[in-house]
Amino acid sequence: KVSDTIMVETKDFVKASIKVSYCVDFDEKYMDKWFAVDNYVKYLCDRQRSLIKREIKKYNIEEFYANATDIIRNVAIGYNPNAERCESEKTIPAGRFFKENGMLVYDVEVLTINVDSDIAEMLEVHQREMIEKAMLLNDAEAKIKLVEAIAEADQKEAEVAKAKRLH
């Protein structure tokens, strides 16, 4: 495992600190390249930091905060749900592979995400409000379905009664 702390900035200029832990392995087929990189930890952290910083710059703080683990994980292990792997890549296990030294990041854990306490508080208040509103919306939709079901049952009952009177 390799841990790192990454300082990032969102597209709305909010700074955050992210602590991650990478699960790393080396592919035996690349054994001759294992020592091609002097300091694999520094190399890994530098490359991952660059990729993660660039990706997070695409999101505002609200989008990032709500989806941080998935965003970081997808970048760190190179996950792209729409990508098709070529034949030579199918022999390499899933994860972010570094051909330079045969290193594979096969998992990442996001340990902490820290933003300014004022911004974190605003985000938490906003999330609570959104949850509350979502619950109110679900309630309203359930009531509408119930009223519709009752109206439909009343209509069927009236049709049955009308059919009985005609016979």
Tab-separated table of C-alpha atoms in Angstrom:
chain	number	residue	atom	x	y	z
A	1	LYS	CA	0.000	0.000	0.000
A	2	VAL	CA	1.107	3.515	-0.819
A	3	SER	CA	-0.534	6.520	0.840
A	4	ASP	CA	-0.559	10.091	-0.387
A	5	THR	CA	-2.150	13.445	0.384
A	6	ILE	CA	-3.257	15.438	-2.648
A	7	MET	CA	-4.067	19.147	-2.632
A	8	VAL	CA	-6.719	19.855	-5.274
A	9	GLU	CA	-8.844	22.738	-6.478
A	10	THR	CA	-12.323	22.521	-7.980
A	11	LYS	CA	-13.471	24.567	-10.963
A	12	ASP	CA	-15.077	27.060	-8.568
A	13	PHE	CA	-11.666	27.540	-6.867
A	14	VAL	CA	-12.405	25.648	-3.654
A	15	LYS	CA	-9.306	23.939	-2.310
A	16	ALA	CA	-9.462	20.484	-0.762
A	17	SER	CA	-7.042	18.004	0.735
A	18	ILE	CA	-7.528	14.327	-0.101
A	19	LYS	CA	-5.783	11.447	1.639
A	20	VAL	CA	-5.699	8.249	-0.393
A	21	SER	CA	-4.205	4.798	-0.075
A	22	TYR	CA	-3.296	2.892	-3.248
A	23	CYS	CA	-3.057	-0.884	-3.474
A	24	VAL	CA	-0.096	-1.575	-5.740
A	25	ASP	CA	1.372	-4.710	-7.247
A	26	PHE	CA	3.985	-5.475	-9.882
A	27	ASP	CA	3.305	-7.676	-12.906
A	28	GLU	CA	5.725	-10.603	-13.110
A	29	LYS	CA	5.788	-10.337	-16.923
A	30	TYR	CA	7.508	-6.954	-16.467
A	31	MET	CA	10.049	-8.166	-13.891
A	32	ASP	CA	12.930	-6.837	-15.984
A	33	LYS	CA	11.457	-3.302	-15.685
A	34	TRP	CA	10.658	-3.298	-11.942
A	35	PHE	CA	13.724	-1.180	-11.166
A	36	ALA	CA	13.539	1.001	-14.279
A	37	VAL	CA	12.039	3.764	-12.113
A	38	ASP	CA	14.326	4.941	-9.291
A	39	ASN	CA	11.580	5.715	-6.778
A	40	TYR	CA	8.341	3.957	-7.666
A	41	VAL	CA	6.432	5.563	-4.757
A	42	LYS	CA	7.323	9.094	-5.885
A	43	TYR	CA	6.638	8.175	-9.506
A	44	LEU	CA	3.233	6.700	-8.624
A	45	CYS	CA	2.213	9.630	-6.427
A	46	ASP	CA	3.344	12.265	-8.949
A	47	ARG	CA	1.469	10.611	-11.823
A	48	GLN	CA	-1.702	9.987	-9.811
A	49	ARG	CA	-1.688	13.512	-8.329
A	50	SER	CA	-1.482	15.018	-11.777
A	51	LEU	CA	-4.350	12.901	-13.129
A	52	ILE	CA	-6.565	13.445	-10.081
A	53	LYS	CA	-5.944	17.211	-9.932
A	54	ARG	CA	-6.797	17.571	-13.616
A	55	GLU	CA	-10.011	15.571	-13.229
A	56	ILE	CA	-11.247	17.367	-10.113
A	57	LYS	CA	-10.763	20.733	-11.836
A	58	LYS	CA	-13.752	19.705	-14.046
A	59	TYR	CA	-16.203	19.715	-11.104
A	60	ASN	CA	-17.609	22.404	-8.835
A	61	ILE	CA	-17.296	21.725	-5.098
A	62	GLU	CA	-20.858	20.447	-4.743
A	63	GLU	CA	-20.481	17.913	-7.582
A	64	PHE	CA	-17.066	16.840	-6.346
A	65	TYR	CA	-18.084	16.522	-2.689
A	66	ALA	CA	-21.115	14.423	-3.597
A	67	ASN	CA	-19.139	12.038	-5.854
A	68	ALA	CA	-15.557	12.338	-4.604
A	69	THR	CA	-14.865	8.663	-3.959
A	70	ASP	CA	-16.104	7.559	-7.383
A	71	ILE	CA	-14.278	10.378	-9.183
A	72	ILE	CA	-10.981	9.647	-7.443
A	73	ARG	CA	-11.348	5.882	-7.769
A	74	ASN	CA	-12.134	6.027	-11.485
A	75	VAL	CA	-9.092	8.199	-12.152
A	76	ALA	CA	-6.708	6.325	-9.855
A	77	ILE	CA	-7.422	2.895	-11.314
A	78	GLY	CA	-8.086	4.173	-14.823
A	79	TYR	CA	-11.662	2.971	-14.885
A	80	ASN	CA	-13.705	3.991	-17.919
A	81	PRO	CA	-17.043	2.182	-18.251
A	82	ASN	CA	-17.227	3.049	-21.973
A	83	ALA	CA	-13.731	1.941	-22.931
A	84	GLU	CA	-12.997	-1.300	-24.727
A	85	ARG	CA	-9.674	-2.930	-23.993
A	86	CYS	CA	-7.474	-3.994	-26.875
A	87	GLU	CA	-6.232	-7.594	-27.060
A	88	SER	CA	-2.822	-6.846	-25.513
A	89	GLU	CA	-4.466	-5.044	-22.559
A	90	LYS	CA	-6.763	-7.981	-21.800
A	91	THR	CA	-3.817	-9.894	-20.355
A	92	ILE	CA	-3.153	-7.064	-17.883
A	93	PRO	CA	-5.356	-7.145	-14.755
A	94	ALA	CA	-7.880	-4.345	-14.257
A	95	GLY	CA	-6.405	-1.172	-12.817
A	96	ARG	CA	-4.022	1.620	-13.807
A	97	PHE	CA	-0.971	-0.029	-15.286
A	98	PHE	CA	2.431	1.658	-15.623
A	99	LYS	CA	4.390	0.042	-18.460
A	100	GLU	CA	7.532	1.883	-17.394
A	101	ASN	CA	8.033	-0.442	-14.421
A	102	GLY	CA	5.220	-3.023	-14.535
A	103	MET	CA	3.392	-1.367	-11.637
A	104	LEU	CA	-0.364	-1.845	-11.300
A	105	VAL	CA	-2.689	0.212	-9.102
A	106	TYR	CA	-5.574	-2.203	-8.654
A	107	ASP	CA	-7.482	-0.393	-5.900
A	108	VAL	CA	-7.623	2.919	-4.074
A	109	GLU	CA	-9.211	3.906	-0.799
A	110	VAL	CA	-10.209	7.512	-0.160
A	111	LEU	CA	-9.368	7.968	3.500
A	112	THR	CA	-10.333	11.608	4.051
A	113	ILE	CA	-11.484	14.675	2.163
A	114	ASN	CA	-11.001	17.995	3.905
A	115	VAL	CA	-12.301	21.347	2.763
A	116	ASP	CA	-12.489	24.643	4.597
A	117	SER	CA	-14.816	24.184	7.600
A	118	ASP	CA	-17.158	26.987	6.458
A	119	ILE	CA	-17.573	25.360	3.039
A	120	ALA	CA	-17.946	21.892	4.557
A	121	GLU	CA	-20.705	23.219	6.802
A	122	MET	CA	-22.489	24.833	3.846
A	123	LEU	CA	-22.253	21.576	1.898
A	124	GLU	CA	-23.670	19.572	4.800
A	125	VAL	CA	-26.550	22.023	5.260
A	126	HIS	CA	-27.261	21.898	1.540
A	127	GLN	CA	-27.155	18.087	1.507
A	128	ARG	CA	-29.601	17.943	4.423
A	129	GLU	CA	-31.932	20.347	2.614
A	130	MET	CA	-31.744	18.252	-0.576
A	131	ILE	CA	-32.493	15.058	1.375
A	132	GLU	CA	-35.434	16.768	3.088
A	133	LYS	CA	-36.791	18.020	-0.250
A	134	ALA	CA	-36.308	14.612	-1.865
A	135	MET	CA	-38.268	13.015	0.963
A	136	LEU	CA	-41.061	15.585	0.571
A	137	LEU	CA	-41.135	14.906	-3.167
A	138	ASN	CA	-41.297	11.132	-2.577
A	139	ASP	CA	-44.137	11.711	-0.121
A	140	ALA	CA	-46.047	13.872	-2.606
A	141	GLU	CA	-45.548	11.319	-5.404
A	142	ALA	CA	-46.778	8.513	-3.130
A	143	LYS	CA	-49.874	10.545	-2.231
A	144	ILE	CA	-50.594	11.193	-5.912
A	145	LYS	CA	-50.317	7.471	-6.688
A	146	LEU	CA	-52.645	6.699	-3.788
A	147	VAL	CA	-55.230	9.285	-4.909
A	148	GLU	CA	-55.015	7.939	-8.481
A	149	ALA	CA	-55.482	4.347	-7.265
A	150	ILE	CA	-58.496	5.354	-5.152
A	151	ALA	CA	-60.016	7.258	-8.083
A	152	GLU	CA	-59.455	4.265	-10.365
A	153	ALA	CA	-61.061	1.913	-7.807
A	154	ASP	CA	-64.037	4.296	-7.420
A	155	GLN	CA	-64.439	4.416	-11.203
A	156	LYS	CA	-64.375	0.611	-11.487
A	157	GLU	CA	-66.878	0.326	-8.645
A	158	ALA	CA	-69.187	2.787	-10.424
A	159	GLU	CA	-68.860	0.818	-13.686
A	160	VAL	CA	-69.709	-2.446	-11.899
A	161	ALA	CA	-72.744	-0.835	-10.223
A	162	LYS	CA	-73.897	0.602	-13.557
A	163	ALA	CA	-73.507	-2.798	-15.242
A	164	LYS	CA	-75.582	-4.435	-12.474
A	165	ARG	CA	-78.390	-1.872	-12.919
A	166	LEU	CA	-78.492	-2.490	-16.666
A	167	HIS	CA	-78.947	-6.255	-16.178
